[in-house]
Amino acid sequence: MSNLTAIPRVVISHAPTALEHMPQLSKVLNRNLYVKRDDCTGLAGGGNKTRKLEYLVAAAIAANADTLITVGGLQSNHARQTAAAAAKFGLHCELVLEDVKGTPKLDYYQNGNMLLDNILGAKIHQVPDDLDSNQYTDTLIKQLISEGKKPYLIPVGGSNEIGSLGYVQCAQEIVSQIKQQAVELDHIVLATGSAGTQAGLLAGLILAGIDIPVLGICVSRPAAEQVALVTALLERTLVLLGLDKNLAKGKVFANGDYYGEGYGIATQAMIEAVTLCAQHEGLILDPVYTGKGMAGMIDLCRNNTFPEGSNLLFVHTGGSQGLFAYQEIFNPS
Ligand SMILES: Cc1ncc(COP(=O)(O)O)c(C=O)c1O
């Protein structure tokens, strides 16, 4: 038993999302590869943040908020989904967005998620390069309060223990889908950034008493730092669920070999992974998260870390809207 059903939630996601076999990619890599289609959660293009927002928006409504604020990079998928959730629940949305050095320039400022944020009616604040986004956000919150607004701050990536609950839900879906489809998984693989997706998934598997290793492919920091971040959030999520935080011990695995020069900076392996999945499965990944996550899974198959015949589930966490900010990388003139 856990506290999950007692925690307020609004339903936004088109769930359960499909769990599909990838027959062509399986042939290419000689493994049985499956994909959990969380790119299809339904809100303004979908993605993993929609599940987190079900709990975060419920918490904002319970706090009587009229404005959602969140923070991220200019091409944040989380910001786009937060803007859409705000629109759906009649709330204002203020996005505090930072430029990311080393990313393509042509469309990064106006296309992809930025275009959608504008269409969704969010107010965008681009943090000046010499200012810290946390300080900027604190000042913005004070200003909104002085104007009579009731802001609710959603942390970067929606990654606190409330947001992670969305992936406790997703773990429950995966457990019931693999039972229904008689799939025995050896590993779950996903891209890990602000940590809430991996922490929530692990908490959900622990809650279900299922021991499938979950490997996070880092998109922004070395593995040891990512393991510490995910572990701390997993512990807090377990406590929120009324479980023992020590159940987190030995559960968190991350690989930091595939993020290249840094967050949002394209790698050759990402480009190969995005095109391979598109051309063998008709599956569109993204350049910042799932492209690098899939690049990791492909390489770990090729170097036999995942032995031939392994049954692997890749969690597609969305983000393909970001491709339109990277067209110069995929389509050089
Ligand atoms: C498409 C996509 N995949 C994966 C992630 C990483 O999820 P998390 O931040 O929960 O680790 C994000 C986060 O923004 C994302 O947008």
Short mmCIF file of C-alpha atoms and ligand atoms in Angstrom, two decimals:
data_model
loop_
_atom_site.label_atom_id
_atom_site.label_comp_id
_atom_site.label_asym_id
_atom_site.label_seq_id
_atom_site.Cartn_x
_atom_site.Cartn_y
_atom_site.Cartn_z
CA MET A 1 0.00 0.00 0.00
CA SER A 2 1.14 3.56 -0.60
CA ASN A 3 -0.16 7.12 -0.45
CA LEU A 4 -0.34 7.45 -4.25
CA THR A 5 -4.11 7.48 -4.68
CA ALA A 6 -4.54 10.06 -1.90
CA ILE A 7 -2.32 12.64 -3.64
CA PRO A 8 -4.24 15.18 -5.78
CA ARG A 9 -3.93 14.67 -9.53
CA VAL A 10 -5.58 16.16 -12.59
CA VAL A 11 -5.84 13.89 -15.62
CA ILE A 12 -4.15 15.34 -18.71
CA SER A 13 -2.25 12.46 -20.37
CA HIS A 14 -3.63 10.22 -23.05
CA ALA A 15 -2.67 7.17 -21.02
CA PRO A 16 -1.85 4.36 -21.14
CA THR A 17 0.60 5.22 -23.90
CA ALA A 18 1.49 2.32 -26.18
CA LEU A 19 4.32 -0.09 -25.42
CA GLU A 20 5.44 -1.29 -28.85
CA HIS A 21 7.94 -3.73 -30.30
CA MET A 22 10.48 -2.17 -32.71
CA PRO A 23 10.92 -4.99 -35.25
CA GLN A 24 13.24 -3.24 -37.71
CA LEU A 25 15.61 -1.75 -35.15
CA SER A 26 15.60 -5.12 -33.34
CA LYS A 27 16.90 -6.75 -36.55
CA VAL A 28 19.58 -4.10 -37.04
CA LEU A 29 20.88 -4.43 -33.47
CA ASN A 30 20.14 -8.13 -32.89
CA ARG A 31 18.26 -7.45 -29.65
CA ASN A 32 14.52 -7.42 -28.85
CA LEU A 33 13.78 -3.74 -28.62
CA TYR A 34 10.58 -2.17 -27.31
CA VAL A 35 9.56 1.45 -26.94
CA LYS A 36 7.20 3.09 -24.43
CA ARG A 37 5.52 5.88 -26.41
CA ASP A 38 5.51 8.69 -23.87
CA ASP A 39 6.10 11.03 -26.78
CA CYS A 40 2.36 10.51 -27.30
CA THR A 41 0.99 11.75 -23.96
CA GLY A 42 -1.21 14.14 -25.90
CA LEU A 43 -0.64 17.63 -24.49
CA ALA A 44 0.57 20.12 -27.17
CA GLY A 45 2.82 17.53 -28.77
CA GLY A 46 3.20 15.33 -25.70
CA GLY A 47 6.25 14.14 -23.81
CA ASN A 48 7.25 13.06 -20.32
CA LYS A 49 6.46 16.35 -18.57
CA THR A 50 2.73 15.91 -19.12
CA ARG A 51 2.64 13.08 -16.58
CA LYS A 52 4.53 15.19 -14.02
CA LEU A 53 2.23 18.13 -14.65
CA GLU A 54 -0.81 16.05 -13.65
CA TYR A 55 0.44 16.22 -10.06
CA LEU A 56 2.09 19.65 -10.24
CA VAL A 57 -0.98 21.40 -11.66
CA ALA A 58 -3.16 19.68 -9.04
CA ALA A 59 -0.80 21.02 -6.34
CA ALA A 60 -0.94 24.51 -7.89
CA ILE A 61 -4.75 24.45 -7.96
CA ALA A 62 -4.83 23.20 -4.34
CA ALA A 63 -2.60 26.18 -3.42
CA ASN A 64 -5.09 28.53 -5.14
CA ALA A 65 -2.50 29.66 -7.67
CA ASP A 66 -3.44 31.57 -10.80
CA THR A 67 -0.01 31.55 -12.48
CA LEU A 68 2.46 28.75 -13.25
CA ILE A 69 6.12 29.72 -13.41
CA THR A 70 8.86 27.42 -14.59
CA VAL A 71 12.48 27.55 -15.63
CA GLY A 72 14.51 25.88 -18.39
CA GLY A 73 16.52 26.26 -21.58
CA LEU A 74 15.09 28.22 -24.51
CA GLN A 75 14.07 24.96 -26.20
CA SER A 76 12.69 23.35 -23.02
CA ASN A 77 10.02 20.72 -23.73
CA HIS A 78 9.00 21.04 -20.11
CA ALA A 79 8.32 24.77 -20.61
CA ARG A 80 6.13 24.01 -23.66
CA GLN A 81 4.07 21.42 -21.80
CA THR A 82 3.77 23.71 -18.75
CA ALA A 83 2.48 26.51 -21.01
CA ALA A 84 -0.07 24.11 -22.50
CA ALA A 85 -1.19 22.80 -19.10
CA ALA A 86 -1.63 26.37 -17.87
CA ALA A 87 -3.80 27.18 -20.89
CA LYS A 88 -5.89 24.05 -20.34
CA PHE A 89 -6.59 24.94 -16.70
CA GLY A 90 -7.16 28.68 -17.22
CA LEU A 91 -3.90 29.70 -15.56
CA HIS A 92 -1.29 32.26 -16.66
CA CYS A 93 2.15 31.00 -17.50
CA GLU A 94 5.51 32.74 -17.10
CA LEU A 95 8.56 30.96 -18.52
CA VAL A 96 12.07 31.87 -17.35
CA LEU A 97 14.31 30.60 -20.13
CA GLU A 98 18.08 30.56 -20.53
CA ASP A 99 20.14 30.49 -23.69
CA VAL A 100 22.29 27.38 -24.08
CA LYS A 101 25.80 27.91 -25.39
CA GLY A 102 26.96 25.82 -28.34
CA THR A 103 23.50 25.12 -29.77
CA PRO A 104 22.47 25.98 -33.34
CA LYS A 105 21.58 29.61 -33.80
CA LEU A 106 19.33 29.90 -36.80
CA ASP A 107 16.07 28.57 -35.36
CA TYR A 108 16.96 28.14 -31.71
CA TYR A 109 15.40 31.44 -30.65
CA GLN A 110 12.17 31.34 -32.58
CA ASN A 111 11.29 27.89 -33.88
CA GLY A 112 10.54 24.55 -32.22
CA ASN A 113 9.43 24.86 -28.60
CA MET A 114 9.90 28.66 -28.59
CA LEU A 115 7.37 29.01 -31.41
CA LEU A 116 4.90 26.81 -29.54
CA ASP A 117 5.44 28.63 -26.19
CA ASN A 118 4.44 31.85 -27.92
CA ILE A 119 1.40 30.33 -29.62
CA LEU A 120 0.36 28.82 -26.27
CA GLY A 121 0.29 32.34 -24.81
CA ALA A 122 3.07 31.99 -22.25
CA LYS A 123 4.99 35.08 -21.21
CA ILE A 124 8.63 34.42 -22.02
CA HIS A 125 11.47 35.93 -20.00
CA GLN A 126 14.88 35.30 -21.53
CA VAL A 127 17.36 35.51 -18.68
CA PRO A 128 20.21 37.91 -19.56
CA ASP A 129 23.53 36.03 -19.83
CA ASP A 130 25.01 37.79 -16.81
CA LEU A 131 22.10 36.93 -14.47
CA ASP A 132 21.41 33.75 -12.53
CA SER A 133 18.04 32.18 -13.44
CA ASN A 134 17.17 31.41 -9.78
CA GLN A 135 17.71 35.04 -8.79
CA TYR A 136 15.76 36.19 -11.82
CA THR A 137 12.90 33.86 -10.85
CA ASP A 138 12.86 35.04 -7.22
CA THR A 139 12.56 38.65 -8.39
CA LEU A 140 9.81 37.71 -10.85
CA ILE A 141 7.82 35.91 -8.13
CA LYS A 142 8.04 38.96 -5.83
CA GLN A 143 6.93 41.21 -8.68
CA LEU A 144 3.95 38.99 -9.57
CA ILE A 145 2.87 38.84 -5.92
CA SER A 146 3.10 42.64 -5.69
CA GLU A 147 0.76 42.80 -8.71
CA GLY A 148 -1.78 40.65 -6.85
CA LYS A 149 -1.02 37.37 -8.67
CA LYS A 150 -0.68 33.99 -6.99
CA PRO A 151 2.29 32.29 -8.64
CA TYR A 152 3.18 28.61 -8.24
CA LEU A 153 6.79 27.70 -9.01
CA ILE A 154 7.39 24.43 -10.81
CA PRO A 155 11.09 23.50 -10.57
CA VAL A 156 13.32 22.87 -13.61
CA GLY A 157 11.99 19.87 -15.50
CA GLY A 158 9.09 19.46 -13.06
CA SER A 159 11.54 17.37 -11.05
CA ASN A 160 10.55 17.31 -7.43
CA GLU A 161 8.86 14.48 -5.56
CA ILE A 162 5.39 15.69 -6.62
CA GLY A 163 6.30 15.71 -10.32
CA SER A 164 8.02 12.32 -10.06
CA LEU A 165 4.70 10.74 -9.13
CA GLY A 166 3.76 10.99 -12.81
CA TYR A 167 6.40 8.35 -13.49
CA VAL A 168 5.22 6.19 -10.62
CA GLN A 169 1.99 6.04 -12.67
CA CYS A 170 3.97 5.25 -15.83
CA ALA A 171 5.79 2.39 -14.08
CA GLN A 172 2.41 0.90 -13.18
CA GLU A 173 1.42 1.05 -16.86
CA ILE A 174 4.66 -0.60 -17.96
CA VAL A 175 4.27 -3.39 -15.40
CA SER A 176 0.75 -4.19 -16.58
CA GLN A 177 1.70 -3.91 -20.31
CA ILE A 178 4.68 -6.27 -20.06
CA LYS A 179 2.49 -8.77 -18.19
CA GLN A 180 -0.23 -8.51 -20.86
CA GLN A 181 2.27 -8.80 -23.72
CA ALA A 182 4.31 -11.52 -21.96
CA VAL A 183 7.53 -9.53 -22.34
CA GLU A 184 10.40 -10.25 -19.94
CA LEU A 185 12.52 -7.11 -19.82
CA ASP A 186 16.24 -7.23 -19.01
CA HIS A 187 16.66 -3.45 -18.91
CA ILE A 188 14.77 -0.18 -19.21
CA VAL A 189 16.76 2.67 -20.82
CA LEU A 190 15.90 6.36 -20.88
CA ALA A 191 17.44 9.82 -21.17
CA THR A 192 17.97 11.42 -17.75
CA GLY A 193 18.30 15.15 -17.07
CA SER A 194 16.59 16.83 -14.14
CA ALA A 195 16.06 13.29 -12.73
CA GLY A 196 12.31 13.12 -12.09
CA THR A 197 11.52 10.63 -14.82
CA GLN A 198 14.09 8.07 -13.72
CA ALA A 199 13.37 8.63 -10.00
CA GLY A 200 9.62 8.25 -10.52
CA LEU A 201 9.97 5.17 -12.69
CA LEU A 202 12.21 3.51 -10.10
CA ALA A 203 9.86 4.43 -7.26
CA GLY A 204 6.97 2.90 -9.24
CA LEU A 205 8.89 -0.32 -9.91
CA ILE A 206 9.88 -0.56 -6.24
CA LEU A 207 6.24 0.00 -5.28
CA ALA A 208 5.18 -2.78 -7.65
CA GLY A 209 7.90 -5.10 -6.28
CA ILE A 210 9.44 -5.47 -9.75
CA ASP A 211 13.22 -5.54 -10.09
CA ILE A 212 14.08 -4.40 -13.64
CA PRO A 213 17.28 -2.33 -13.86
CA VAL A 214 16.73 1.19 -15.20
CA LEU A 215 19.69 2.82 -16.94
CA GLY A 216 19.65 6.60 -17.31
CA ILE A 217 21.73 7.97 -20.19
CA CYS A 218 22.92 11.38 -18.98
CA VAL A 219 22.20 14.42 -21.14
CA SER A 220 23.89 17.09 -19.08
CA ARG A 221 26.29 15.85 -16.38
CA PRO A 222 28.70 13.04 -15.51
CA ALA A 223 27.26 9.74 -14.29
CA ALA A 224 28.31 10.05 -10.63
CA GLU A 225 26.60 13.45 -10.30
CA GLN A 226 23.49 12.14 -12.05
CA VAL A 227 23.31 9.07 -9.80
CA ALA A 228 23.46 11.34 -6.73
CA LEU A 229 20.70 13.59 -8.13
CA VAL A 230 18.39 10.71 -9.06
CA THR A 231 19.02 8.89 -5.77
CA ALA A 232 18.17 11.95 -3.67
CA LEU A 233 14.93 12.48 -5.60
CA LEU A 234 14.07 8.77 -5.51
CA GLU A 235 14.46 8.81 -1.72
CA ARG A 236 12.17 11.85 -1.41
CA THR A 237 9.62 10.25 -3.74
CA LEU A 238 9.63 7.01 -1.71
CA VAL A 239 9.06 9.00 1.49
CA LEU A 240 6.15 10.88 -0.14
CA LEU A 241 4.67 7.52 -1.08
CA GLY A 242 5.00 6.36 2.54
CA LEU A 243 7.81 3.92 1.73
CA ASP A 244 11.27 3.43 3.27
CA LYS A 245 13.87 5.66 1.60
CA ASN A 246 16.48 2.91 2.02
CA LEU A 247 14.71 0.99 -0.74
CA ALA A 248 16.60 3.33 -3.11
CA LYS A 249 19.92 1.66 -2.29
CA GLY A 250 21.65 0.11 -5.31
CA LYS A 251 18.80 0.98 -7.70
CA VAL A 252 20.16 3.98 -9.60
CA PHE A 253 22.39 3.48 -12.65
CA ALA A 254 23.55 6.15 -15.08
CA ASN A 255 25.94 6.34 -18.01
CA GLY A 256 27.63 9.64 -18.81
CA ASP A 257 29.39 8.66 -22.04
CA TYR A 258 26.91 10.06 -24.56
CA TYR A 259 26.17 13.73 -23.85
CA GLY A 260 29.22 15.00 -25.72
CA GLU A 261 30.30 18.55 -25.02
CA GLY A 262 27.23 19.38 -22.98
CA TYR A 263 23.49 19.87 -22.67
CA GLY A 264 21.82 20.54 -26.00
CA ILE A 265 25.05 20.31 -28.01
CA ALA A 266 24.66 17.94 -30.95
CA THR A 267 26.78 14.80 -31.24
CA GLN A 268 27.39 12.61 -34.29
CA ALA A 269 25.99 9.59 -32.42
CA MET A 270 22.77 11.53 -31.66
CA ILE A 271 22.36 12.38 -35.35
CA GLU A 272 22.89 8.71 -36.26
CA ALA A 273 20.38 7.55 -33.61
CA VAL A 274 17.72 10.04 -34.73
CA THR A 275 18.07 9.05 -38.40
CA LEU A 276 18.32 5.30 -37.65
CA CYS A 277 15.06 5.31 -35.66
CA ALA A 278 13.32 7.48 -38.24
CA GLN A 279 14.41 5.31 -41.17
CA HIS A 280 13.89 1.91 -39.50
CA GLU A 281 10.87 2.51 -37.29
CA GLY A 282 9.28 5.76 -38.46
CA LEU A 283 10.01 6.91 -34.91
CA ILE A 284 10.96 10.55 -34.43
CA LEU A 285 13.33 11.24 -31.53
CA ASP A 286 14.69 14.60 -30.35
CA PRO A 287 18.17 16.15 -30.49
CA VAL A 288 18.65 16.93 -26.78
CA TYR A 289 17.31 13.95 -24.82
CA THR A 290 15.99 10.88 -26.62
CA GLY A 291 18.51 11.18 -29.48
CA LYS A 292 21.39 10.97 -27.00
CA GLY A 293 19.58 8.36 -24.89
CA MET A 294 19.03 6.17 -27.95
CA ALA A 295 22.64 6.76 -29.08
CA GLY A 296 23.67 5.30 -25.73
CA MET A 297 21.38 2.29 -26.05
CA ILE A 298 22.61 1.58 -29.60
CA ASP A 299 26.26 1.77 -28.57
CA LEU A 300 25.71 -0.43 -25.50
CA CYS A 301 24.16 -3.02 -27.84
CA ARG A 302 27.02 -2.77 -30.32
CA ASN A 303 29.69 -3.13 -27.63
CA ASN A 304 27.80 -6.07 -26.05
CA THR A 305 27.15 -4.40 -22.70
CA PHE A 306 23.59 -5.49 -23.53
CA PRO A 307 24.28 -9.01 -24.89
CA GLU A 308 22.68 -10.38 -28.07
CA GLY A 309 19.07 -11.36 -27.56
CA SER A 310 18.55 -8.90 -24.66
CA ASN A 311 15.03 -7.56 -24.16
CA LEU A 312 15.29 -3.80 -23.82
CA LEU A 313 12.64 -1.12 -23.35
CA PHE A 314 13.49 2.44 -24.40
CA VAL A 315 11.24 5.09 -22.85
CA HIS A 316 10.56 7.69 -25.55
CA THR A 317 10.12 10.81 -23.45
CA GLY A 318 9.19 13.10 -26.36
CA GLY A 319 10.79 16.34 -27.51
CA SER A 320 10.65 15.97 -31.31
CA GLN A 321 9.37 19.57 -31.50
CA GLY A 322 12.94 20.56 -30.63
CA LEU A 323 14.15 19.14 -33.96
CA PHE A 324 12.81 22.25 -35.68
CA ALA A 325 15.34 24.33 -33.74
CA TYR A 326 18.14 22.04 -34.99
CA GLN A 327 17.36 21.93 -38.69
CA GLU A 328 20.81 23.29 -39.61
CA ILE A 329 22.36 20.23 -37.89
CA PHE A 330 20.22 17.70 -39.79
CA ASN A 331 19.93 19.65 -42.99
CA PRO A 332 23.21 21.48 -43.53
CA SER A 333 23.11 23.82 -46.54
C1 LIG B 1 12.15 14.94 -24.21
C2 LIG B 1 12.72 14.80 -22.85
N1 LIG B 1 13.24 13.61 -22.51
C3 LIG B 1 13.80 13.41 -21.29
C4 LIG B 1 13.87 14.44 -20.37
C5 LIG B 1 14.57 14.17 -19.08
O1 LIG B 1 13.65 13.94 -18.06
P1 LIG B 1 14.03 14.35 -16.58
O2 LIG B 1 14.31 15.82 -16.61
O3 LIG B 1 12.86 13.98 -15.78
O4 LIG B 1 15.26 13.59 -16.22
C6 LIG B 1 13.32 15.70 -20.70
C7 LIG B 1 13.41 16.81 -19.74
O5 LIG B 1 13.19 17.95 -20.03
C8 LIG B 1 12.74 15.87 -21.96
O6 LIG B 1 12.21 17.06 -22.33
#
